[in-house]
mmCIF file of C-alpha atoms in Angstrom:
data_model
loop_
_atom_site.group_PDB
_atom_site.id
_atom_site.type_symbol
_atom_site.label_atom_id
_atom_site.label_comp_id
_atom_site.label_asym_id
_atom_site.label_seq_id
_atom_site.Cartn_x
_atom_site.Cartn_y
_atom_site.Cartn_z
ATOM 1 C CA UNK E 1 -17.193 -24.234 -15.630
ATOM 2 C CA UNK E 2 -17.844 -20.796 -17.066
ATOM 3 C CA UNK E 3 -15.222 -18.520 -18.497
ATOM 4 C CA UNK E 4 -15.866 -16.000 -15.685
ATOM 5 C CA UNK E 5 -15.189 -18.598 -13.006
ATOM 6 C CA UNK E 6 -11.987 -19.725 -14.746
ATOM 7 C CA UNK E 7 -10.838 -16.117 -15.052
ATOM 8 C CA UNK E 8 -11.502 -15.463 -11.366
ATOM 9 C CA UNK E 9 -9.675 -18.674 -10.394
ATOM 10 C CA UNK E 10 -6.621 -17.661 -12.418
ATOM 11 C CA UNK E 11 -6.579 -14.216 -10.807
ATOM 12 C CA UNK E 12 -6.708 -15.669 -7.304
ATOM 13 C CA UNK E 13 -3.973 -18.188 -8.161
ATOM 14 C CA UNK E 14 -1.843 -15.401 -9.612
ATOM 15 C CA UNK E 15 -2.237 -13.276 -6.496
ATOM 16 C CA UNK E 16 -1.278 -16.245 -4.308
ATOM 17 C CA UNK E 17 1.884 -16.850 -6.323
ATOM 18 C CA UNK E 18 2.781 -13.130 -6.263
ATOM 19 C CA UNK E 19 2.236 -13.036 -2.522
ATOM 20 C CA UNK E 20 4.397 -16.129 -1.965
ATOM 21 C CA UNK E 21 7.244 -14.701 -4.052
ATOM 22 C CA UNK E 22 7.032 -11.303 -2.377
ATOM 23 C CA UNK E 23 7.038 -12.836 1.095
ATOM 24 C CA UNK E 24 10.034 -14.957 0.143
ATOM 25 C CA UNK E 25 11.857 -11.872 -1.135
ATOM 26 C CA UNK E 26 10.929 -9.982 1.985
ATOM 27 C CA UNK E 27 12.284 -12.750 4.232
ATOM 28 C CA UNK E 28 15.501 -12.872 2.217
ATOM 29 C CA UNK E 29 15.986 -9.110 2.545
ATOM 30 C CA UNK E 30 15.300 -9.300 6.266
ATOM 31 C CA UNK E 31 17.775 -12.155 6.643
ATOM 32 C CA UNK E 32 20.479 -10.336 4.711
ATOM 33 C CA UNK E 33 19.895 -7.189 6.716
ATOM 34 C CA UNK E 34 20.117 -9.165 9.971
ATOM 35 C CA UNK E 35 23.419 -10.744 8.958
ATOM 36 C CA UNK E 36 24.853 -7.413 7.898
ATOM 37 C CA UNK E 37 23.807 -5.826 11.171
ATOM 38 C CA UNK E 38 25.310 -8.724 13.109
ATOM 39 C CA UNK E 39 28.582 -8.613 11.188
ATOM 40 C CA UNK E 40 28.964 -4.854 11.198
ATOM 41 C CA UNK E 41 27.606 -4.124 14.680
ATOM 42 C CA UNK E 42 30.995 -4.344 16.344
ATOM 43 C CA UNK E 43 32.627 -2.250 13.649
ATOM 44 C CA UNK E 44 29.899 0.359 13.920
ATOM 45 C CA UNK E 45 30.389 0.546 17.681
ATOM 46 C CA UNK E 46 34.137 0.858 17.241
ATOM 47 C CA UNK E 47 33.653 3.477 14.546
ATOM 48 C CA UNK E 48 31.302 5.510 16.731
ATOM 49 C CA UNK E 49 33.635 5.262 19.715
ATOM 50 C CA UNK E 50 36.589 6.232 17.535
ATOM 51 C CA UNK E 51 34.713 9.189 16.098
ATOM 52 C CA UNK E 52 33.732 10.397 19.568
ATOM 53 C CA UNK E 53 37.287 9.977 20.827
ATOM 54 C CA UNK E 54 38.728 11.816 17.829
ATOM 55 C CA UNK E 55 36.217 14.652 18.212
ATOM 56 C CA UNK E 56 37.068 14.919 21.907
ATOM 57 C CA UNK E 57 40.789 15.046 21.160
ATOM 58 C CA UNK E 58 40.257 17.689 18.485
ATOM 59 C CA UNK E 59 38.226 19.872 20.849
ATOM 60 C CA UNK E 60 40.800 19.468 23.612
ATOM 61 C CA UNK E 61 43.654 20.353 21.246
ATOM 62 C CA UNK E 62 41.736 23.389 20.038
ATOM 63 C CA UNK E 63 41.133 24.597 23.594
ATOM 64 C CA UNK E 64 44.735 23.991 24.630
ATOM 65 C CA UNK E 65 46.237 25.821 21.663
ATOM 66 C CA UNK E 66 43.864 28.761 22.145
ATOM 67 C CA UNK E 67 44.741 28.976 25.858
ATOM 68 C CA UNK E 68 48.430 28.998 24.973
ATOM 69 C CA UNK E 69 47.722 31.676 22.362
ATOM 70 C CA UNK E 70 46.117 33.947 24.974
ATOM 71 C CA UNK E 71 49.195 33.616 27.184
ATOM 72 C CA UNK E 72 51.574 34.233 24.283
ATOM 73 C CA UNK E 73 49.715 37.379 23.196
ATOM 74 C CA UNK E 74 49.778 38.746 26.745
ATOM 75 C CA UNK E 75 53.513 38.125 27.076
ATOM 76 C CA UNK E 76 54.303 39.626 23.677
ATOM 77 C CA UNK E 77 52.261 42.688 24.562
ATOM 78 C CA UNK E 78 54.306 43.067 27.737
ATOM 79 C CA UNK E 79 57.594 42.613 25.888
ATOM 80 C CA UNK E 80 56.563 45.202 23.310
ATOM 81 C CA UNK E 81 55.683 47.663 26.071
ATOM 82 C CA UNK E 82 59.147 47.304 27.597
ATOM 83 C CA UNK E 83 60.959 47.493 24.258
ATOM 84 C CA UNK E 84 62.063 51.059 24.994
ATOM 85 C CA UNK E 85 64.406 49.764 27.695
ATOM 86 C CA UNK E 86 66.644 48.237 25.045
ATOM 87 C CA UNK E 87 68.732 45.391 26.399
ATOM 88 C CA UNK E 88 66.953 45.574 29.747
ATOM 89 C CA UNK E 89 63.531 44.876 28.199
ATOM 90 C CA UNK E 90 63.742 41.095 28.418
ATOM 91 C CA UNK E 91 64.853 41.206 32.057
ATOM 92 C CA UNK E 92 62.094 43.646 33.033
ATOM 93 C CA UNK E 93 59.425 41.574 31.281
ATOM 94 C CA UNK E 94 60.735 38.436 33.006
ATOM 95 C CA UNK E 95 60.423 40.122 36.412
ATOM 96 C CA UNK E 96 56.799 41.023 35.713
ATOM 97 C CA UNK E 97 55.974 37.490 34.529
ATOM 98 C CA UNK E 98 57.507 36.051 37.684
ATOM 99 C CA UNK E 99 55.506 38.457 39.859
ATOM 100 C CA UNK E 100 52.303 37.637 37.966
ATOM 101 C CA UNK E 101 52.815 33.911 38.518
ATOM 102 C CA UNK E 102 53.491 34.527 42.209
ATOM 103 C CA UNK E 103 50.371 36.669 42.633
ATOM 104 C CA UNK E 104 48.224 34.026 40.923
ATOM 105 C CA UNK E 105 49.087 31.609 43.741
ATOM 106 C CA UNK E 106 47.739 33.976 46.413
ATOM 107 C CA UNK E 107 44.865 35.717 44.595
ATOM 108 C CA UNK E 108 42.102 34.944 42.114
ATOM 109 C CA UNK E 109 43.773 36.738 39.211
ATOM 110 C CA UNK E 110 45.307 34.696 36.405
ATOM 111 C CA UNK E 111 48.872 35.553 35.458
ATOM 112 C CA UNK E 112 47.916 36.536 31.903
ATOM 113 C CA UNK E 113 45.470 39.158 33.244
ATOM 114 C CA UNK E 114 48.190 40.571 35.507
ATOM 115 C CA UNK E 115 50.659 40.634 32.605
ATOM 116 C CA UNK E 116 48.159 42.571 30.462
ATOM 117 C CA UNK E 117 47.634 45.059 33.291
ATOM 118 C CA UNK E 118 51.390 45.528 33.607
ATOM 119 C CA UNK E 119 51.704 46.179 29.863
ATOM 120 C CA UNK E 120 49.055 48.899 30.130
ATOM 121 C CA UNK E 121 50.805 50.565 33.095
ATOM 122 C CA UNK E 122 54.087 50.487 31.193
ATOM 123 C CA UNK E 123 52.466 52.242 28.247
ATOM 124 C CA UNK E 124 51.314 54.927 30.707
ATOM 125 C CA UNK E 125 54.991 55.627 31.423
ATOM 126 C CA UNK E 126 55.490 53.746 34.690
ATOM 127 C CA UNK E 127 58.847 52.144 35.477
ATOM 128 C CA UNK E 128 59.389 48.469 36.215
ATOM 129 C CA UNK E 129 59.653 49.072 39.972
ATOM 130 C CA UNK E 130 56.536 51.265 39.992
ATOM 131 C CA UNK E 131 54.575 48.605 38.145
ATOM 132 C CA UNK E 132 55.755 45.870 40.505
ATOM 133 C CA UNK E 133 54.671 47.960 43.481
ATOM 134 C CA UNK E 134 51.328 48.917 41.926
ATOM 135 C CA UNK E 135 50.144 45.524 40.627
ATOM 136 C CA UNK E 136 49.309 43.930 44.015
ATOM 137 C CA UNK E 137 47.296 46.924 45.176
ATOM 138 C CA UNK E 138 45.508 47.221 41.838
ATOM 139 C CA UNK E 139 44.462 43.616 42.328
ATOM 140 C CA UNK E 140 43.156 44.618 45.774
ATOM 141 C CA UNK E 141 41.240 47.453 44.133
ATOM 142 C CA UNK E 142 39.728 45.109 41.563
ATOM 143 C CA UNK E 143 38.811 42.520 44.210
ATOM 144 C CA UNK E 144 36.996 45.078 46.365
ATOM 145 C CA UNK E 145 35.095 46.798 43.550
ATOM 146 C CA UNK E 146 34.299 43.637 41.557
ATOM 147 C CA UNK E 147 35.914 45.009 38.403
ATOM 148 C CA UNK E 148 38.139 42.998 36.138
ATOM 149 C CA UNK E 149 41.841 43.708 36.356
ATOM 150 C CA UNK E 150 41.938 45.520 33.021
ATOM 151 C CA UNK E 151 39.398 48.163 34.093
ATOM 152 C CA UNK E 152 40.981 48.522 37.535
ATOM 153 C CA UNK E 153 44.359 49.111 35.856
ATOM 154 C CA UNK E 154 42.897 51.797 33.619
ATOM 155 C CA UNK E 155 41.385 53.636 36.583
ATOM 156 C CA UNK E 156 44.564 53.368 38.643
ATOM 157 C CA UNK E 157 46.617 54.491 35.654
ATOM 158 C CA UNK E 158 44.365 57.520 35.171
ATOM 159 C CA UNK E 159 44.793 58.426 38.845
ATOM 160 C CA UNK E 160 48.580 58.086 38.572
ATOM 161 C CA UNK E 161 48.858 60.177 35.423
ATOM 162 C CA UNK E 162 45.881 62.524 35.875
ATOM 163 C CA UNK E 163 43.482 63.484 38.661
ATOM 164 C CA UNK E 164 43.473 61.224 41.721
ATOM 165 C CA UNK E 165 39.861 62.214 42.383
ATOM 166 C CA UNK E 166 38.831 59.737 39.670
ATOM 167 C CA UNK E 167 39.059 57.074 42.371
ATOM 168 C CA UNK E 168 36.499 58.715 44.688
ATOM 169 C CA UNK E 169 33.593 56.925 43.046
ATOM 170 C CA UNK E 170 35.082 53.615 44.188
ATOM 171 C CA UNK E 171 37.051 54.495 47.341
ATOM 172 C CA UNK E 172 34.836 57.116 48.896
ATOM 173 C CA UNK E 173 35.758 60.726 49.585
ATOM 174 C CA UNK E 174 39.376 61.783 49.149
ATOM 175 C CA UNK E 175 40.387 64.876 51.080
ATOM 176 C CA UNK E 176 40.730 67.835 48.708
ATOM 177 C CA UNK E 177 44.001 68.988 50.231
ATOM 178 C CA UNK E 178 45.471 65.507 50.016
ATOM 179 C CA UNK E 179 44.262 65.089 46.422
ATOM 180 C CA UNK E 180 45.788 68.451 45.473
ATOM 181 C CA UNK E 181 49.065 67.460 47.119
ATOM 182 C CA UNK E 182 49.197 64.157 45.202
ATOM 183 C CA UNK E 183 48.272 65.754 41.874
ATOM 184 C CA UNK E 184 51.066 68.293 42.287
ATOM 185 C CA UNK E 185 53.748 65.601 42.443
ATOM 186 C CA UNK E 186 55.948 64.559 39.550
ATOM 187 C CA UNK E 187 55.161 61.338 37.629
ATOM 188 C CA UNK E 188 57.369 59.020 39.696
ATOM 189 C CA UNK E 189 56.349 60.433 43.079
ATOM 190 C CA UNK E 190 52.682 60.530 42.084
ATOM 191 C CA UNK E 191 52.686 56.846 41.136
ATOM 192 C CA UNK E 192 54.123 56.034 44.553
ATOM 193 C CA UNK E 193 51.562 58.284 46.314
ATOM 194 C CA UNK E 194 48.579 56.765 44.492
ATOM 195 C CA UNK E 195 49.872 53.274 45.259
ATOM 196 C CA UNK E 196 50.088 54.244 48.932
ATOM 197 C CA UNK E 197 46.565 55.678 48.844
ATOM 198 C CA UNK E 198 45.174 52.486 47.310
ATOM 199 C CA UNK E 199 47.041 50.397 49.885
ATOM 200 C CA UNK E 200 45.497 52.461 52.655
ATOM 201 C CA UNK E 201 41.977 52.093 51.243
ATOM 202 C CA UNK E 202 41.870 48.550 49.848
ATOM 203 C CA UNK E 203 45.078 46.745 50.872
ATOM 204 C CA UNK E 204 44.737 42.975 51.376
ATOM 205 C CA UNK E 205 41.390 42.556 49.600
ATOM 206 C CA UNK E 206 42.700 40.263 46.865
ATOM 207 C CA UNK E 207 44.154 37.804 49.383
ATOM 208 C CA UNK E 208 40.939 37.995 51.430
ATOM 209 C CA UNK E 209 38.841 37.130 48.370
ATOM 210 C CA UNK E 210 41.132 34.205 47.632
ATOM 211 C CA UNK E 211 40.304 32.709 51.044
ATOM 212 C CA UNK E 212 36.580 32.475 50.236
ATOM 213 C CA UNK E 213 34.802 29.590 48.523
ATOM 214 C CA UNK E 214 34.343 31.642 45.372
ATOM 215 C CA UNK E 215 38.014 32.561 45.495
ATOM 216 C CA UNK E 216 39.027 28.917 45.744
ATOM 217 C CA UNK E 217 36.879 28.096 42.707
ATOM 218 C CA UNK E 218 38.467 30.899 40.678
ATOM 219 C CA UNK E 219 41.944 29.849 41.754
ATOM 220 C CA UNK E 220 41.165 26.281 40.677
ATOM 221 C CA UNK E 221 39.968 27.614 37.319
ATOM 222 C CA UNK E 222 43.250 29.498 36.919
ATOM 223 C CA UNK E 223 45.203 26.315 37.657
ATOM 224 C CA UNK E 224 43.217 24.414 35.043
ATOM 225 C CA UNK E 225 43.891 27.281 32.648
ATOM 226 C CA UNK E 226 47.618 26.854 33.253
ATOM 227 C CA UNK E 227 47.279 23.155 32.472
ATOM 228 C CA UNK E 228 45.599 23.971 29.150
ATOM 229 C CA UNK E 229 48.347 26.501 28.408
ATOM 230 C CA UNK E 230 51.093 23.965 29.138
ATOM 231 C CA UNK E 231 49.362 21.408 26.912
ATOM 232 C CA UNK E 232 48.911 23.987 24.183
ATOM 233 C CA UNK E 233 52.594 24.919 24.352
ATOM 234 C CA UNK E 234 53.530 21.257 24.004
ATOM 235 C CA UNK E 235 51.410 20.621 20.908
ATOM 236 C CA UNK E 236 51.592 24.086 19.348
ATOM 237 C CA UNK E 237 54.344 23.277 16.846
ATOM 238 C CA UNK E 238 52.879 20.012 15.452
ATOM 239 C CA UNK E 239 49.431 21.612 15.252
ATOM 240 C CA UNK E 240 50.887 24.600 13.405
ATOM 241 C CA UNK E 241 52.799 22.357 11.005
ATOM 242 C CA UNK E 242 49.700 20.262 10.339
ATOM 243 C CA UNK E 243 47.520 23.236 9.477
ATOM 244 C CA UNK E 244 50.244 24.986 7.493
ATOM 245 C CA UNK E 245 50.509 21.856 5.364
ATOM 246 C CA UNK E 246 46.727 21.631 5.125
ATOM 247 C CA UNK E 247 46.521 25.226 3.921
ATOM 248 C CA UNK E 248 48.915 24.423 1.093
ATOM 249 C CA UNK E 249 46.872 21.360 0.122
ATOM 250 C CA UNK E 250 43.587 23.277 0.138
ATOM 251 C CA UNK E 251 45.099 26.115 -1.886
ATOM 252 C CA UNK E 252 46.466 23.596 -4.405
ATOM 253 C CA UNK E 253 43.040 21.966 -4.742
ATOM 254 C CA UNK E 254 41.355 25.357 -5.132
ATOM 255 C CA UNK E 255 43.856 26.358 -7.794
ATOM 256 C CA UNK E 256 43.440 23.039 -9.606
ATOM 257 C CA UNK E 257 39.665 23.379 -9.737
ATOM 258 C CA UNK E 258 39.971 26.935 -10.973
ATOM 259 C CA UNK E 259 42.339 25.872 -13.756
ATOM 260 C CA UNK E 260 40.284 22.950 -15.067
ATOM 261 C CA UNK E 261 39.645 22.804 -18.785
ATOM 262 C CA UNK E 262 36.026 23.579 -19.777
ATOM 263 C CA UNK E 263 35.346 19.940 -20.678
ATOM 264 C CA UNK E 264 36.678 18.818 -17.281
ATOM 265 C CA UNK E 265 34.457 21.298 -15.447
ATOM 266 C CA UNK E 266 31.441 20.078 -17.416
ATOM 267 C CA UNK E 267 32.336 16.475 -16.603
ATOM 268 C CA UNK E 268 32.637 17.309 -12.897
ATOM 269 C CA UNK E 269 29.222 18.972 -12.895
ATOM 270 C CA UNK E 270 27.677 16.026 -14.769
ATOM 271 C CA UNK E 271 29.149 13.488 -12.346
ATOM 272 C CA UNK E 272 27.819 15.508 -9.412
ATOM 273 C CA UNK E 273 24.334 15.586 -10.942
ATOM 274 C CA UNK E 274 24.310 11.840 -11.620
ATOM 275 C CA UNK E 275 25.592 11.167 -8.112
ATOM 276 C CA UNK E 276 22.655 13.118 -6.739
ATOM 277 C CA UNK E 277 20.222 11.227 -8.986
ATOM 278 C CA UNK E 278 21.604 7.811 -8.055
ATOM 279 C CA UNK E 279 21.612 8.686 -4.373
ATOM 280 C CA UNK E 280 17.944 9.593 -4.571
ATOM 281 C CA UNK E 281 17.191 6.443 -6.599
ATOM 282 C CA UNK E 282 19.013 4.232 -4.087
ATOM 283 C CA UNK E 283 16.996 5.767 -1.269
ATOM 284 C CA UNK E 284 13.776 5.073 -3.214
ATOM 285 C CA UNK E 285 14.732 1.436 -3.858
ATOM 286 C CA UNK E 286 15.538 0.938 -0.190
ATOM 287 C CA UNK E 287 12.170 2.392 0.784
ATOM 288 C CA UNK E 288 10.321 0.071 -1.641
ATOM 289 C CA UNK E 289 12.219 -2.943 -0.293
ATOM 290 C CA UNK E 290 11.135 -2.059 3.218
ATOM 291 C CA UNK E 291 7.448 -1.875 2.307
ATOM 292 C CA UNK E 292 7.284 -5.074 0.162
ATOM 293 C CA UNK E 293 5.818 -7.112 3.066
ATOM 294 C CA UNK E 294 3.142 -4.483 3.604
ATOM 295 C CA UNK E 295 2.322 -4.433 -0.120
ATOM 296 C CA UNK E 296 1.885 -8.222 -0.175
ATOM 297 C CA UNK E 297 -0.470 -8.062 2.776
ATOM 298 C CA UNK E 298 -2.539 -5.541 0.845
ATOM 299 C CA UNK E 299 -2.599 -7.802 -2.197
ATOM 300 C CA UNK E 300 -3.665 -10.741 -0.041
ATOM 301 C CA UNK E 301 -6.618 -8.817 1.239
ATOM 302 C CA UNK E 302 -7.893 -8.359 -2.315
ATOM 303 C CA UNK E 303 -8.812 -12.067 -2.673
ATOM 304 C CA UNK E 304 -11.530 -11.600 -0.133
#
């Protein structure tokens, strides 16, 4: 037998042995992977479910606390507006809150929107009784014109403290003599006159809107909003305590990193670099392991 034939025979034999070893390694890797998947499948499912549940709870808590925050800001704004009444401020604010809650049950306007409108009217100089009389008809005005309650309150407030003709764009023509008569009144009487004018023009519109399908949907949305607010009020303190404590921890970590000795900072940077290198290397090794069977097939084809 010639040297060339012997050499060729050895090469083929070597390839066969390499192929056999590679296939064996590939089967072992596949078997290990299968066992790991089988053993960890349940844990993975539980982990995924737990993560989804936790994320859902976090989002719900966030929404609830924010809803409660909106209500709190509205009420504090109202209380601040009535502060000039001294000891009577708390009682006046409570009356407005009670009215707002009552109106929410018969209209499409959430109580926090009504409370904000009341705070604005108070800032314009209106008394508690004037505000209580004006709020329902301002809601009627908003319902008819399609404006939000805040804008409707601004327009009504301008009419009560300025020129009543500002309402013509929305209510139609207002008799000049009647407008002049209203504008000539003092602040208290003018507020009453403008409220009467609005009642004459748009009275009952808010309740009428509430009776429609759209109104029912908005009322339902307001009820859900109240549920979020109640939930937010319940969990507000523990959430606040948790994040207050977290702020302290984050600040401590930030301070610690800023105060590291130079050698410690260098070590931290070096560790981060090596972590990145090893992560990349591990990914490369995993990729090679996955393609070993394909490589052996390629080697096997060479013997032909």
